[in-house]
PDB file of C-alpha atoms in Angstrom:
ATOM      1  CA  UNK A   1       0.224   0.062   0.201  1.00  0.00           C
ATOM      2  CA  UNK A   2       2.973   2.455   0.424  1.00  0.00           C
ATOM      3  CA  UNK A   3       4.466   1.589  -2.268  1.00  0.00           C
ATOM      4  CA  UNK A   4       1.470   2.143  -4.090  1.00  0.00           C
ATOM      5  CA  UNK A   5       0.873   5.789  -2.449  1.00  0.00           C
ATOM      6  CA  UNK A   6       4.506   6.715  -3.182  1.00  0.00           C
ATOM      7  CA  UNK A   7       4.036   5.511  -6.722  1.00  0.00           C
ATOM      8  CA  UNK A   8       0.971   7.593  -6.937  1.00  0.00           C
ATOM      9  CA  UNK A   9       2.600  10.720  -5.759  1.00  0.00           C
ATOM     10  CA  UNK A  10       5.744  10.866  -7.670  1.00  0.00           C
ATOM     11  CA  UNK A  11       3.376  10.194 -10.676  1.00  0.00           C
ATOM     12  CA  UNK A  12       1.235  12.923  -9.803  1.00  0.00           C
ATOM     13  CA  UNK A  13       4.045  15.412  -9.216  1.00  0.00           C
ATOM     14  CA  UNK A  14       5.437  14.400 -12.484  1.00  0.00           C
ATOM     15  CA  UNK A  15       2.177  15.293 -14.158  1.00  0.00           C
ATOM     16  CA  UNK A  16       2.380  18.658 -12.284  1.00  0.00           C
ATOM     17  CA  UNK A  17       5.539  19.473 -13.566  1.00  0.00           C
ATOM     18  CA  UNK A  18       4.843  18.673 -17.064  1.00  0.00           C
ATOM     19  CA  UNK A  19       1.914  20.535 -17.329  1.00  0.00           C
ATOM     20  CA  UNK A  20       3.638  23.849 -15.604  1.00  0.00           C
ATOM     21  CA  UNK A  21       6.468  23.140 -17.757  1.00  0.00           C
ATOM     22  CA  UNK A  22       4.403  23.201 -20.986  1.00  0.00           C
ATOM     23  CA  UNK A  23       2.361  26.425 -19.653  1.00  0.00           C
ATOM     24  CA  UNK A  24       5.350  28.799 -19.017  1.00  0.00           C
ATOM     25  CA  UNK A  25       7.371  27.152 -21.895  1.00  0.00           C
ATOM     26  CA  UNK A  26      11.267  27.484 -21.986  1.00  0.00           C
ATOM     27  CA  UNK A  27      12.846  30.535 -22.032  1.00  0.00           C
ATOM     28  CA  UNK A  28      16.711  31.313 -22.344  1.00  0.00           C
ATOM     29  CA  UNK A  29      16.885  32.311 -19.072  1.00  0.00           C
ATOM     30  CA  UNK A  30      15.344  29.313 -17.886  1.00  0.00           C
ATOM     31  CA  UNK A  31      17.627  27.201 -20.332  1.00  0.00           C
ATOM     32  CA  UNK A  32      21.070  28.749 -18.968  1.00  0.00           C
ATOM     33  CA  UNK A  33      19.618  28.473 -15.408  1.00  0.00           C
ATOM     34  CA  UNK A  34      19.297  24.671 -16.035  1.00  0.00           C
ATOM     35  CA  UNK A  35      22.796  24.153 -17.234  1.00  0.00           C
ATOM     36  CA  UNK A  36      24.001  26.255 -14.135  1.00  0.00           C
ATOM     37  CA  UNK A  37      21.710  24.290 -11.652  1.00  0.00           C
ATOM     38  CA  UNK A  38      18.593  22.095 -12.350  1.00  0.00           C
ATOM     39  CA  UNK A  39      17.371  22.814  -9.110  1.00  0.00           C
ATOM     40  CA  UNK A  40      17.895  26.324  -9.428  1.00  0.00           C
ATOM     41  CA  UNK A  41      15.839  26.270 -12.633  1.00  0.00           C
ATOM     42  CA  UNK A  42      13.203  23.873 -10.756  1.00  0.00           C
ATOM     43  CA  UNK A  43      12.336  26.522  -8.010  1.00  0.00           C
ATOM     44  CA  UNK A  44      12.982  29.503  -9.993  1.00  0.00           C
ATOM     45  CA  UNK A  45      11.457  29.267 -13.341  1.00  0.00           C
ATOM     46  CA  UNK A  46       9.100  26.204 -12.905  1.00  0.00           C
ATOM     47  CA  UNK A  47       7.542  26.556  -9.203  1.00  0.00           C
ATOM     48  CA  UNK A  48       8.739  30.624  -9.630  1.00  0.00           C
ATOM     49  CA  UNK A  49       9.121  31.170  -5.864  1.00  0.00           C
ATOM     50  CA  UNK A  50       9.558  34.552  -4.964  1.00  0.00           C
ATOM     51  CA  UNK A  51      12.882  35.794  -4.203  1.00  0.00           C
ATOM     52  CA  UNK A  52      14.142  39.615  -3.817  1.00  0.00           C
ATOM     53  CA  UNK A  53      15.715  41.501  -6.655  1.00  0.00           C
ATOM     54  CA  UNK A  54      19.331  41.997  -6.145  1.00  0.00           C
ATOM     55  CA  UNK A  55      20.503  46.234  -6.499  1.00  0.00           C
ATOM     56  CA  UNK A  56      21.792  45.092  -9.772  1.00  0.00           C
ATOM     57  CA  UNK A  57      18.928  43.421 -11.360  1.00  0.00           C
ATOM     58  CA  UNK A  58      16.778  46.381  -9.981  1.00  0.00           C
ATOM     59  CA  UNK A  59      19.331  48.949 -11.899  1.00  0.00           C
ATOM     60  CA  UNK A  60      19.032  46.942 -14.840  1.00  0.00           C
ATOM     61  CA  UNK A  61      15.044  46.899 -14.490  1.00  0.00           C
ATOM     62  CA  UNK A  62      15.233  51.034 -14.744  1.00  0.00           C
ATOM     63  CA  UNK A  63      17.968  50.987 -17.417  1.00  0.00           C
ATOM     64  CA  UNK A  64      15.763  48.651 -19.774  1.00  0.00           C
ATOM     65  CA  UNK A  65      12.399  50.650 -18.896  1.00  0.00           C
ATOM     66  CA  UNK A  66      14.279  53.649 -19.831  1.00  0.00           C
ATOM     67  CA  UNK A  67      15.426  52.617 -23.192  1.00  0.00           C
ATOM     68  CA  UNK A  68      12.214  50.907 -24.039  1.00  0.00           C
ATOM     69  CA  UNK A  69      10.737  54.409 -23.525  1.00  0.00           C
ATOM     70  CA  UNK A  70      13.268  56.051 -25.416  1.00  0.00           C
ATOM     71  CA  UNK A  71      13.463  53.478 -28.527  1.00  0.00           C
ATOM     72  CA  UNK A  72       9.335  53.467 -28.336  1.00  0.00           C
ATOM     73  CA  UNK A  73       9.546  57.232 -29.002  1.00  0.00           C
ATOM     74  CA  UNK A  74      11.994  57.826 -31.793  1.00  0.00           C
ATOM     75  CA  UNK A  75      10.357  55.034 -33.679  1.00  0.00           C
ATOM     76  CA  UNK A  76       9.549  57.276 -37.032  1.00  0.00           C
ATOM     77  CA  UNK A  77      12.642  59.193 -38.609  1.00  0.00           C
ATOM     78  CA  UNK A  78      10.689  62.297 -38.359  1.00  0.00           C
ATOM     79  CA  UNK A  79      10.492  62.547 -34.702  1.00  0.00           C
ATOM     80  CA  UNK A  80      12.888  64.544 -32.760  1.00  0.00           C
ATOM     81  CA  UNK A  81      15.355  62.823 -30.720  1.00  0.00           C
ATOM     82  CA  UNK A  82      14.929  63.060 -27.106  1.00  0.00           C
ATOM     83  CA  UNK A  83      17.889  64.584 -25.054  1.00  0.00           C
ATOM     84  CA  UNK A  84      20.264  62.483 -22.905  1.00  0.00           C
ATOM     85  CA  UNK A  85      18.227  64.566 -19.914  1.00  0.00           C
ATOM     86  CA  UNK A  86      15.048  63.408 -21.009  1.00  0.00           C
ATOM     87  CA  UNK A  87      16.477  59.364 -21.312  1.00  0.00           C
ATOM     88  CA  UNK A  88      18.158  60.099 -17.881  1.00  0.00           C
ATOM     89  CA  UNK A  89      14.810  61.354 -16.129  1.00  0.00           C
ATOM     90  CA  UNK A  90      13.100  58.138 -17.626  1.00  0.00           C
ATOM     91  CA  UNK A  91      15.812  56.386 -15.997  1.00  0.00           C
ATOM     92  CA  UNK A  92      15.055  58.123 -12.735  1.00  0.00           C
ATOM     93  CA  UNK A  93      11.363  57.340 -12.877  1.00  0.00           C
ATOM     94  CA  UNK A  94      11.876  53.852 -13.059  1.00  0.00           C
ATOM     95  CA  UNK A  95      14.274  53.477 -10.505  1.00  0.00           C
ATOM     96  CA  UNK A  96      12.383  54.975  -7.868  1.00  0.00           C
ATOM     97  CA  UNK A  97       9.714  52.513  -8.150  1.00  0.00           C
ATOM     98  CA  UNK A  98      12.474  50.121  -6.927  1.00  0.00           C
ATOM     99  CA  UNK A  99      12.731  49.127  -3.239  1.00  0.00           C
ATOM    100  CA  UNK A 100      16.391  50.387  -2.988  1.00  0.00           C
ATOM    101  CA  UNK A 101      17.670  51.797   0.453  1.00  0.00           C
ATOM    102  CA  UNK A 102      19.254  55.334   0.199  1.00  0.00           C
ATOM    103  CA  UNK A 103      22.980  54.248  -0.016  1.00  0.00           C
ATOM    104  CA  UNK A 104      22.305  51.700  -3.069  1.00  0.00           C
ATOM    105  CA  UNK A 105      19.504  54.449  -4.898  1.00  0.00           C
ATOM    106  CA  UNK A 106      22.484  57.023  -4.781  1.00  0.00           C
ATOM    107  CA  UNK A 107      24.889  54.579  -5.845  1.00  0.00           C
ATOM    108  CA  UNK A 108      22.718  53.722  -9.009  1.00  0.00           C
ATOM    109  CA  UNK A 109      21.741  57.447  -9.730  1.00  0.00           C
ATOM    110  CA  UNK A 110      25.074  58.559  -9.948  1.00  0.00           C
ATOM    111  CA  UNK A 111      26.235  54.935 -11.900  1.00  0.00           C
ATOM    112  CA  UNK A 112      23.126  55.456 -14.531  1.00  0.00           C
ATOM    113  CA  UNK A 113      23.968  59.377 -14.976  1.00  0.00           C
ATOM    114  CA  UNK A 114      27.475  58.363 -16.149  1.00  0.00           C
ATOM    115  CA  UNK A 115      26.709  55.549 -18.185  1.00  0.00           C
ATOM    116  CA  UNK A 116      23.574  56.604 -19.940  1.00  0.00           C
ATOM    117  CA  UNK A 117      25.102  60.047 -20.636  1.00  0.00           C
ATOM    118  CA  UNK A 118      27.880  58.315 -22.316  1.00  0.00           C
ATOM    119  CA  UNK A 119      26.067  55.807 -23.970  1.00  0.00           C
ATOM    120  CA  UNK A 120      23.752  58.821 -25.591  1.00  0.00           C
ATOM    121  CA  UNK A 121      26.750  60.762 -26.867  1.00  0.00           C
ATOM    122  CA  UNK A 122      28.649  58.029 -28.428  1.00  0.00           C
ATOM    123  CA  UNK A 123      25.459  56.287 -30.316  1.00  0.00           C
ATOM    124  CA  UNK A 124      23.108  59.557 -30.859  1.00  0.00           C
ATOM    125  CA  UNK A 125      23.888  59.603 -34.732  1.00  0.00           C
ATOM    126  CA  UNK A 126      23.793  56.321 -35.362  1.00  0.00           C
ATOM    127  CA  UNK A 127      20.658  54.409 -34.318  1.00  0.00           C
ATOM    128  CA  UNK A 128      18.181  52.852 -36.493  1.00  0.00           C
ATOM    129  CA  UNK A 129      15.006  54.841 -35.502  1.00  0.00           C
ATOM    130  CA  UNK A 130      12.921  51.899 -37.208  1.00  0.00           C
ATOM    131  CA  UNK A 131      12.406  49.834 -34.278  1.00  0.00           C
ATOM    132  CA  UNK A 132      10.592  47.105 -32.186  1.00  0.00           C
ATOM    133  CA  UNK A 133      10.855  47.102 -28.681  1.00  0.00           C
ATOM    134  CA  UNK A 134      10.821  44.115 -25.687  1.00  0.00           C
ATOM    135  CA  UNK A 135       9.265  42.341 -28.529  1.00  0.00           C
ATOM    136  CA  UNK A 136       7.348  39.451 -26.914  1.00  0.00           C
ATOM    137  CA  UNK A 137       7.232  35.718 -28.239  1.00  0.00           C
ATOM    138  CA  UNK A 138       4.698  34.216 -26.325  1.00  0.00           C
ATOM    139  CA  UNK A 139       5.343  30.408 -27.399  1.00  0.00           C
ATOM    140  CA  UNK A 140       7.093  28.833 -30.270  1.00  0.00           C
ATOM    141  CA  UNK A 141       6.298  24.881 -30.475  1.00  0.00           C
ATOM    142  CA  UNK A 142       9.047  22.707 -31.088  1.00  0.00           C
ATOM    143  CA  UNK A 143       7.719  19.263 -30.302  1.00  0.00           C
ATOM    144  CA  UNK A 144       4.463  17.762 -28.386  1.00  0.00           C
ATOM    145  CA  UNK A 145       6.795  18.458 -25.346  1.00  0.00           C
ATOM    146  CA  UNK A 146       9.035  21.811 -25.691  1.00  0.00           C
ATOM    147  CA  UNK A 147       7.509  25.419 -26.287  1.00  0.00           C
ATOM    148  CA  UNK A 148      10.163  28.024 -26.302  1.00  0.00           C
ATOM    149  CA  UNK A 149       9.301  31.718 -25.319  1.00  0.00           C
ATOM    150  CA  UNK A 150      11.278  34.984 -25.039  1.00  0.00           C
ATOM    151  CA  UNK A 151      11.234  38.696 -25.230  1.00  0.00           C
ATOM    152  CA  UNK A 152      13.780  40.582 -27.393  1.00  0.00           C
ATOM    153  CA  UNK A 153      15.017  43.912 -26.427  1.00  0.00           C
ATOM    154  CA  UNK A 154      14.999  45.425 -29.511  1.00  0.00           C
ATOM    155  CA  UNK A 155      14.453  44.575 -33.072  1.00  0.00           C
ATOM    156  CA  UNK A 156      15.919  46.720 -36.137  1.00  0.00           C
ATOM    157  CA  UNK A 157      14.055  46.494 -38.937  1.00  0.00           C
ATOM    158  CA  UNK A 158      14.996  47.019 -42.201  1.00  0.00           C
ATOM    159  CA  UNK A 159      13.421  47.179 -45.771  1.00  0.00           C
ATOM    160  CA  UNK A 160      13.121  43.563 -46.128  1.00  0.00           C
ATOM    161  CA  UNK A 161      12.358  40.941 -43.874  1.00  0.00           C
ATOM    162  CA  UNK A 162      16.117  40.462 -42.654  1.00  0.00           C
ATOM    163  CA  UNK A 163      16.448  42.408 -39.161  1.00  0.00           C
ATOM    164  CA  UNK A 164      19.473  42.998 -36.164  1.00  0.00           C
ATOM    165  CA  UNK A 165      18.461  41.637 -32.851  1.00  0.00           C
ATOM    166  CA  UNK A 166      20.160  43.959 -30.287  1.00  0.00           C
ATOM    167  CA  UNK A 167      20.062  43.032 -26.695  1.00  0.00           C
ATOM    168  CA  UNK A 168      21.127  45.090 -23.709  1.00  0.00           C
ATOM    169  CA  UNK A 169      23.453  44.601 -20.909  1.00  0.00           C
ATOM    170  CA  UNK A 170      24.129  46.275 -17.844  1.00  0.00           C
ATOM    171  CA  UNK A 171      27.332  44.922 -17.125  1.00  0.00           C
ATOM    172  CA  UNK A 172      30.761  46.134 -18.093  1.00  0.00           C
ATOM    173  CA  UNK A 173      31.951  45.327 -21.673  1.00  0.00           C
ATOM    174  CA  UNK A 174      33.113  41.697 -22.338  1.00  0.00           C
ATOM    175  CA  UNK A 175      35.326  40.311 -25.409  1.00  0.00           C
ATOM    176  CA  UNK A 176      33.995  38.424 -28.126  1.00  0.00           C
ATOM    177  CA  UNK A 177      35.629  35.384 -26.254  1.00  0.00           C
ATOM    178  CA  UNK A 178      33.761  36.038 -23.261  1.00  0.00           C
ATOM    179  CA  UNK A 179      30.776  36.740 -25.417  1.00  0.00           C
ATOM    180  CA  UNK A 180      30.904  33.087 -27.013  1.00  0.00           C
ATOM    181  CA  UNK A 181      32.096  31.330 -24.372  1.00  0.00           C
ATOM    182  CA  UNK A 182      35.966  30.208 -25.504  1.00  0.00           C
ATOM    183  CA  UNK A 183      37.455  31.709 -22.549  1.00  0.00           C
ATOM    184  CA  UNK A 184      38.268  29.971 -19.061  1.00  0.00           C
ATOM    185  CA  UNK A 185      36.135  32.294 -16.565  1.00  0.00           C
ATOM    186  CA  UNK A 186      32.917  32.151 -19.456  1.00  0.00           C
ATOM    187  CA  UNK A 187      30.084  30.148 -19.790  1.00  0.00           C
ATOM    188  CA  UNK A 188      28.884  30.909 -23.102  1.00  0.00           C
ATOM    189  CA  UNK A 189      25.662  32.222 -21.742  1.00  0.00           C
ATOM    190  CA  UNK A 190      25.426  35.015 -23.702  1.00  0.00           C
ATOM    191  CA  UNK A 191      25.821  33.584 -27.459  1.00  0.00           C
ATOM    192  CA  UNK A 192      23.422  30.620 -26.351  1.00  0.00           C
ATOM    193  CA  UNK A 193      20.890  33.580 -25.878  1.00  0.00           C
ATOM    194  CA  UNK A 194      21.497  34.775 -28.889  1.00  0.00           C
ATOM    195  CA  UNK A 195      21.255  31.807 -30.751  1.00  0.00           C
ATOM    196  CA  UNK A 196      18.021  30.825 -28.396  1.00  0.00           C
ATOM    197  CA  UNK A 197      16.458  34.275 -30.295  1.00  0.00           C
ATOM    198  CA  UNK A 198      17.416  33.284 -33.577  1.00  0.00           C
ATOM    199  CA  UNK A 199      15.354  30.310 -33.154  1.00  0.00           C
ATOM    200  CA  UNK A 200      12.557  32.189 -31.831  1.00  0.00           C
ATOM    201  CA  UNK A 201      12.086  34.491 -34.261  1.00  0.00           C
ATOM    202  CA  UNK A 202      13.161  32.421 -37.372  1.00  0.00           C
ATOM    203  CA  UNK A 203      10.056  30.104 -36.189  1.00  0.00           C
ATOM    204  CA  UNK A 204       7.626  33.096 -35.478  1.00  0.00           C
ATOM    205  CA  UNK A 205       5.078  33.448 -37.940  1.00  0.00           C
ATOM    206  CA  UNK A 206       6.943  30.513 -39.583  1.00  0.00           C
ATOM    207  CA  UNK A 207       9.674  32.760 -40.620  1.00  0.00           C
ATOM    208  CA  UNK A 208       7.593  35.018 -43.085  1.00  0.00           C
ATOM    209  CA  UNK A 209       7.726  38.145 -41.143  1.00  0.00           C
ATOM    210  CA  UNK A 210      10.942  38.170 -40.058  1.00  0.00           C
ATOM    211  CA  UNK A 211      14.804  36.439 -40.468  1.00  0.00           C
ATOM    212  CA  UNK A 212      17.212  37.163 -38.153  1.00  0.00           C
ATOM    213  CA  UNK A 213      20.526  38.093 -39.823  1.00  0.00           C
ATOM    214  CA  UNK A 214      22.560  39.734 -37.144  1.00  0.00           C
ATOM    215  CA  UNK A 215      22.797  40.471 -33.406  1.00  0.00           C
ATOM    216  CA  UNK A 216      24.402  42.613 -31.250  1.00  0.00           C
ATOM    217  CA  UNK A 217      24.628  42.787 -27.428  1.00  0.00           C
ATOM    218  CA  UNK A 218      24.928  46.615 -26.798  1.00  0.00           C
ATOM    219  CA  UNK A 219      26.841  47.116 -23.273  1.00  0.00           C
ATOM    220  CA  UNK A 220      25.521  50.348 -21.137  1.00  0.00           C
ATOM    221  CA  UNK A 221      28.581  50.478 -19.247  1.00  0.00           C
ATOM    222  CA  UNK A 222      31.556  52.367 -20.407  1.00  0.00           C
TER     223      UNK A 222
END
């Protein structure tokens, strides 16, 4: 009787896990978490047990929010380019929504001002204004057991269906070897992320709308 009950519980748990796996789908963050530690993936991405965001994560959320609004604001070429002060104000709006203590808030404010101002001045004359920001792909079916999902920071459009995918990073710039995972200290997560996005985008709408031809990691920090 105990054996039968144990078997029933295990079977029931497997069915539950399979159901939530298919419901949530597999994101590249989940995939990287699984490759690092399967239990981290299980609790973080499957069971989704809440945990406090780190200072770095809250800073990153604010930067991504400001950049989303910035590029959404300049999607057509006839619009006047917002100033770096406008971008910085948007960053502050998002940052003050995060539960940072006074010391961490002051550090993030100063870091964001230096980083975003320098980033803006460097690239202000070269941006592609024909973009889609935070492009959400809710589910691409690879098989009966696998559904992949993702949100792309920015898609730069051209005249055809070929696109460039841009992913923002608030870490310090990395070498190509670090990105590709060929150095001793790197794990290849960033390149895997870009390959994952290519799979997502080229399968989206059966490849009729977009074809990912290139990818760019945009490091916001100096």
